[in-house]
Amino acid sequence: MFKWFADLITYDLLRLPRGAHLSESLNFILYDVPKIYFLLLVIVFFVAIIRTFLPPERIRKMLSRKKEFVGNILAAGLGVFTPFCTCSAIPLFIGMLESGVPLGVTMSFLIASPMINEVALILLWGLFGWRVAVTYILSGMLIAIIAGLIIGRLKMESYVEQFVFKVKQANQNGETKFSWNDRLVYAVGYTIEIFQQVWLYVLLGVGLGALIHGYVPVEFVTKYAGNANPFAVIIAVVIGVPLYSNAAGTIPVVQALFSKGLALGTTLAFMMAVTGLSLPEFIILRKVLKPRLLLTFFGTVALGIILTGYFFNLVF
Amino acid sequence: MEIKVLGPGCPNCQELEKRVKKALEELKVDATVTKVTDYAEIGKYIMMTPGLVINEKVVHKGKPLPRVEQIKEWIRAAGK
């Protein structure tokens, strides 16, 4: 349907020649943008509905009764359905520790929550296909689980800022009751809000991606960032960290580079660094974590991302 | 009336504060609006930012942000 729409406009309506750079780039934009917008509206809506069943109070309750290993897996899984900005995850982080969720389990949640989010997944699915999207979810969860387990073993509870344990969340055990009508109102509002935040970035990203598709020669990317360059993954992670909160704009560009020969592992590592690690996140987390735990947190996650990158470059 | 906007300073919290001020202006109600950015303090009330507290009662938490009309209703209810 989306292909038909793109072809109709480029070749039939505007009568651009097939195979030319300009028409291929335009066709690419007209195909990808409506498709991603469609996926965004539908999937964000459904994730929002699911989210009404998982208010923070319930997440906290679910995790506080769990043992370490099972808890880490559950925390990473729950992280998928929660909002992706770390600043909104920190009060929940405080709430979890205060109610006795183990630090390692809390960390698994804190890693998975921003790294695996629906917007990044939709873009991955829409542009790379479901295999890459599933690979991304599974490796992201694995990083979150393992990093959480490691931090749990290191017994670093004393490196959490002390005030965190003293906060008394007195009146927060009552869950908000949702009727189906409330759920729909919430989901529609949430979808509109997300769409307003990302539509422009998607357009810019796909536009830039289209330019790359049409004009950058394949040899260029392969030469500098292909499988032959052993440092490509590390460089990708270093570049990815400062590009915070623009997963919507970054992924289309990365997809274009991917189609020009960027290795899969490097691509995944780059995207994980964009979503999972960032400077603003670092600064915000400093308010609740002491430097040593903060560095351990970032170090383990960065190492996990880099290893994932190399793994997929070797296997595929 | 005492209104607290809870949030570390992300764009969402700033937007919420703007809407609260607009609601107060339209209702011509006098209230002290405090912006709470300290996580220790935020953590006492909510687990999802941004949050809105009127006279020590949590009326909103998380996203999506409440509309100005909705905020007006809460202010009216608290004023009674």
XYZ file of C-alpha atoms in Angstrom:
396
model
C 0.000 0.000 0.000
C 2.754 2.439 0.963
C 4.878 1.325 -1.993
C 1.948 1.890 -4.313
C 1.411 5.399 -2.894
C 5.086 6.333 -3.299
C 5.239 4.970 -6.855
C 2.011 6.703 -7.799
C 3.321 10.126 -6.782
C 6.899 9.849 -8.046
C 6.409 8.076 -11.361
C 2.817 8.721 -12.369
C 1.953 12.106 -10.892
C 5.311 13.869 -11.148
C 6.452 11.752 -14.099
C 10.024 11.480 -12.820
C 12.224 8.949 -14.590
C 12.795 5.635 -12.820
C 16.365 5.017 -11.687
C 17.452 8.672 -11.474
C 18.958 9.911 -8.166
C 16.276 12.519 -7.533
C 13.339 10.263 -8.224
C 14.785 7.407 -6.172
C 15.377 9.730 -3.193
C 11.867 11.174 -3.436
C 10.333 7.738 -3.806
C 12.234 6.638 -0.716
C 10.875 9.539 1.364
C 7.323 9.070 0.115
C 7.494 5.385 0.925
C 9.147 5.553 4.346
C 7.597 8.610 5.983
C 3.918 7.606 5.671
C 4.803 4.036 6.663
C 6.631 5.134 9.822
C 3.934 7.656 10.753
C 1.351 4.911 10.390
C 3.343 2.473 12.539
C 3.984 5.193 15.115
C 0.328 6.056 15.528
C -0.839 2.449 15.743
C 1.910 0.937 17.889
C 2.384 3.834 20.306
C -1.351 3.694 20.895
C -1.292 -0.014 21.769
C 1.814 0.288 23.926
C 0.085 3.139 25.776
C -2.927 0.885 26.417
C -0.633 -1.833 27.796
C 1.084 0.795 29.906
C -2.166 1.670 31.684
C -2.005 -1.868 33.097
C 1.542 -1.249 34.368
C 1.500 1.885 36.548
C 4.735 2.512 38.468
C 3.131 1.294 41.690
C 2.465 -2.095 40.151
C 5.915 -2.361 38.557
C 7.427 -1.678 41.937
C 5.237 -4.273 43.608
C 6.036 -6.880 40.958
C 9.782 -6.361 41.303
C 9.996 -6.107 45.080
C 8.884 -9.717 45.557
C 11.375 -11.172 43.079
C 14.734 -12.855 43.615
C 17.758 -11.516 41.803
C 17.992 -13.478 38.562
C 14.258 -13.653 37.789
C 13.957 -10.044 38.937
C 16.594 -8.880 36.447
C 14.809 -10.563 33.542
C 11.438 -9.173 34.599
C 12.903 -5.690 35.123
C 14.458 -5.659 31.649
C 11.139 -6.800 30.178
C 9.125 -4.166 32.032
C 11.642 -1.533 30.940
C 10.396 -1.985 27.376
C 6.963 -0.595 28.215
C 8.028 2.435 30.214
C 8.760 5.941 28.983
C 12.178 6.392 27.513
C 13.488 9.499 29.205
C 15.714 8.828 32.193
C 14.609 11.935 34.055
C 11.142 10.435 34.369
C 12.535 7.058 35.416
C 14.523 8.351 38.399
C 11.623 8.871 40.817
C 10.633 5.283 40.043
C 14.235 4.218 40.648
C 14.032 5.890 44.069
C 10.671 4.258 44.748
C 12.015 0.815 43.897
C 15.090 1.010 46.106
C 13.015 2.430 48.925
C 10.615 -0.513 48.792
C 13.416 -3.062 48.819
C 13.952 -3.975 45.155
C 17.607 -5.140 44.899
C 20.009 -2.586 43.360
C 21.025 -4.921 40.502
C 17.378 -5.475 39.513
C 16.735 -1.730 39.643
C 19.755 -1.214 37.380
C 18.443 -3.709 34.825
C 15.280 -1.622 34.701
C 17.206 1.643 34.430
C 19.248 0.321 31.493
C 16.376 -1.288 29.575
C 13.907 1.559 30.054
C 15.562 4.165 27.795
C 17.406 1.751 25.482
C 14.412 -0.322 24.401
C 11.501 1.969 23.686
C 8.627 1.771 21.288
C 9.710 4.682 19.091
C 13.139 3.152 18.413
C 11.537 -0.233 17.812
C 8.981 1.126 15.359
C 11.703 2.840 13.353
C 13.819 -0.312 13.380
C 10.894 -2.449 12.318
C 9.728 -0.023 9.645
C 13.158 0.573 8.149
C 15.183 -2.566 8.857
C 12.482 -5.230 9.087
C 11.338 -7.295 12.064
C 14.485 -9.439 12.308
C 16.710 -6.481 13.187
C 14.035 -5.104 15.543
C 13.799 -8.412 17.423
C 17.602 -8.726 17.504
C 17.745 -5.243 18.977
C 15.195 -6.045 21.703
C 16.834 -9.324 22.665
C 20.400 -8.013 22.769
C 19.265 -4.859 24.589
C 17.500 -6.952 27.206
C 20.515 -9.238 27.525
C 22.779 -6.236 28.166
C 20.345 -4.905 30.770
C 20.048 -8.298 32.511
C 23.779 -9.044 32.586
C 24.855 -5.516 33.559
C 22.238 -5.581 36.339
C 23.486 -8.948 37.582
C 27.099 -7.732 37.590
C 26.246 -4.527 39.472
C 24.193 -6.615 41.911
C 27.183 -8.888 42.577
C 29.480 -5.925 43.153
C 27.392 -4.959 46.203
C 27.526 -1.251 45.480
C 24.517 -0.196 47.569
C 26.676 2.235 49.542
C 27.392 4.121 46.299
C 23.780 5.177 45.952
C 23.223 8.669 47.337
C 21.940 8.177 50.881
C 18.868 10.383 50.588
C 17.389 7.816 48.177
C 16.811 5.333 50.989
C 15.357 7.978 53.272
C 12.603 9.161 50.978
C 9.301 8.028 52.381
C 6.766 7.496 49.670
C 3.930 7.419 52.120
C 0.735 7.671 50.123
C 1.875 5.887 47.053
C 0.588 2.397 47.442
C -2.826 3.081 46.037
C -2.894 2.408 42.308
C -4.739 4.741 40.017
C -7.914 3.010 38.895
C -8.397 3.070 35.150
C -11.685 2.476 33.374
C -11.535 1.483 29.698
C -12.582 4.979 28.835
C -9.650 6.391 30.849
C -7.295 3.994 29.076
C -8.450 5.176 25.658
C -8.214 8.847 26.635
C -4.724 8.257 28.034
C -3.551 6.305 24.981
C -4.881 8.880 22.502
C -3.279 11.735 24.458
C -0.007 9.881 24.722
C 0.059 8.985 21.032
C -0.577 12.585 20.010
C 2.141 13.802 22.360
C 4.742 11.329 21.065
C 3.779 12.057 17.476
C 4.185 15.805 18.004
C 7.611 15.187 19.490
C 9.014 12.971 16.760
C 7.300 13.602 13.424
C 9.738 16.317 12.392
C 12.790 14.253 13.324
C 11.449 11.322 11.344
C 10.975 13.570 8.327
C 14.437 15.132 8.644
C 16.052 11.765 9.289
C 14.382 10.056 6.359
C 15.161 13.083 4.169
C 18.830 12.928 5.057
C 18.723 9.166 4.639
C 17.220 9.637 1.181
C 20.081 11.916 0.175
C 22.527 9.259 1.313
C 20.571 6.591 -0.565
C 20.591 8.586 -3.748
C 24.035 10.177 -3.727
C 26.597 8.487 -1.455
C 28.457 5.684 -3.209
C 28.532 2.271 -1.520
C 32.323 2.037 -1.467
C 32.489 5.173 0.689
C 30.758 3.680 3.722
C 32.244 0.212 3.322
C 35.709 1.697 3.165
C 35.449 3.706 6.391
C 32.925 1.862 8.517
C 32.602 -1.616 7.022
C 33.601 -4.914 8.518
C 37.235 -4.304 7.587
C 37.666 -1.493 10.105
C 38.242 -3.137 13.512
C 37.512 0.091 15.403
C 34.213 0.831 13.655
C 32.096 -0.420 16.586
C 33.954 1.629 19.192
C 33.867 4.740 17.015
C 30.138 4.208 16.467
C 29.545 4.070 20.230
C 31.638 7.194 20.863
C 29.683 9.121 18.219
C 26.372 7.696 19.446
C 26.577 8.833 23.075
C 26.116 12.620 22.507
C 23.224 12.081 20.076
C 20.639 11.871 22.833
C 16.870 11.700 22.369
C 17.014 11.823 18.627
C 16.485 8.140 17.972
C 13.673 9.164 15.637
C 16.002 11.221 13.473
C 19.082 9.043 13.826
C 17.706 5.656 12.863
C 16.657 6.592 9.283
C 20.144 7.970 8.626
C 21.733 4.840 10.065
C 19.462 2.702 7.910
C 20.704 4.527 4.818
C 24.318 3.897 5.872
C 23.420 0.275 6.613
C 22.093 -0.191 3.101
C 25.379 1.257 1.845
C 27.453 -1.361 3.616
C 27.642 -0.396 7.305
C 27.955 -3.674 9.224
C 24.934 -4.873 11.255
C 26.842 -5.049 14.553
C 28.197 -1.518 14.124
C 24.686 -0.323 13.265
C 23.143 -1.938 16.353
C 25.923 -0.677 18.634
C 25.469 2.840 17.325
C 21.730 2.844 17.927
C 22.072 1.377 21.387
C 24.600 4.061 22.276
C 22.212 6.744 21.005
C 19.264 5.516 23.054
C 20.911 3.824 26.038
C 23.802 6.106 26.923
C 23.854 9.865 26.936
C 25.459 12.841 28.578
C 22.244 14.402 29.960
C 21.386 10.984 31.395
C 24.827 10.863 32.995
C 24.271 14.235 34.650
C 20.783 13.350 35.888
C 21.891 9.993 37.266
C 24.705 11.707 39.163
C 22.005 13.105 41.458
C 21.151 9.634 42.736
C 24.348 7.654 42.106
C 27.815 8.340 43.472
C 30.604 8.630 40.850
C 31.933 5.122 41.322
C 28.574 3.428 40.756
C 27.778 5.838 37.928
C 31.020 4.937 36.139
C 30.436 1.221 36.752
C 26.948 1.634 35.313
C 28.159 3.421 32.192
C 31.207 1.177 31.826
C 29.205 -2.066 31.951
C 26.564 -0.807 29.544
C 29.154 0.596 27.103
C 31.123 -2.657 27.227
C 27.935 -4.646 26.664
C 27.052 -2.510 23.632
C 30.546 -2.823 22.162
C 30.607 -6.606 22.656
C 27.152 -6.885 21.049
C 28.471 -4.886 18.097
C 31.482 -7.128 17.599
C 29.407 -10.263 18.096
C 27.002 -9.392 15.293
C 29.807 -8.223 13.020
C 31.497 -11.587 13.462
C 28.392 -13.731 13.106
C 26.774 -11.974 10.145
C -3.518 27.960 47.460
C -0.206 26.222 47.125
C 0.735 24.557 43.864
C 3.852 22.490 43.280
C 5.140 21.482 39.871
C 7.375 18.459 40.303
C 10.065 17.752 37.752
C 13.826 17.900 37.291
C 13.634 20.508 34.519
C 12.930 18.460 31.432
C 10.849 20.073 28.635
C 7.701 18.330 29.904
C 7.936 19.879 33.347
C 8.499 23.332 31.892
C 5.462 22.896 29.684
C 3.390 21.813 32.691
C 4.450 24.873 34.640
C 3.461 27.084 31.714
C 0.015 25.477 31.594
C -0.488 25.887 35.339
C 0.336 29.605 35.102
C -2.034 29.966 32.173
C -4.823 28.215 34.089
C -4.301 30.501 37.092
C -4.303 33.561 34.872
C -7.522 32.584 33.144
C -9.228 31.800 36.441
C -7.768 34.917 38.066
C -6.791 32.868 41.097
C -3.902 33.775 43.327
C -1.592 30.921 44.188
C 2.027 30.287 44.967
C 3.559 28.118 42.277
C 6.739 26.375 43.369
C 8.908 24.387 41.050
C 10.330 21.332 42.787
C 13.450 20.016 41.082
C 15.031 18.097 43.941
C 14.626 14.349 43.479
C 14.469 13.755 47.232
C 11.446 16.047 47.371
C 9.883 14.784 44.117
C 10.240 11.203 45.336
C 7.970 11.935 48.276
C 5.027 12.508 45.990
C 5.350 10.642 42.714
C 7.182 7.939 40.794
C 6.586 9.412 37.330
C 7.506 12.964 36.412
C 6.184 15.499 35.803
C 3.826 15.797 38.734
C 1.333 18.367 39.946
C 0.506 18.870 43.611
C -2.237 21.216 44.807
C -2.423 21.876 48.560
C -0.240 18.806 49.234
C -2.511 16.547 47.195
C -1.135 14.815 44.068
C -3.535 15.576 41.240
C -1.396 14.469 38.322
C 1.648 12.348 37.572
C 3.446 11.271 34.408
C 2.608 11.757 30.787
C 0.617 12.835 28.837
C 0.434 16.313 30.329
C -2.977 17.526 31.518
C -4.738 20.147 29.425
C -5.204 23.677 30.747
C -8.951 22.990 31.131
C -8.232 19.970 33.292
C -5.828 21.972 35.479
C -8.499 24.651 35.894
C -10.920 22.026 37.174
C -8.424 20.849 39.774
C -7.768 24.399 40.899
C -11.497 25.088 41.168
C -12.022 21.906 43.167
C -9.171 22.783 45.514
C -10.467 26.319 45.979
C -13.799 25.157 47.377
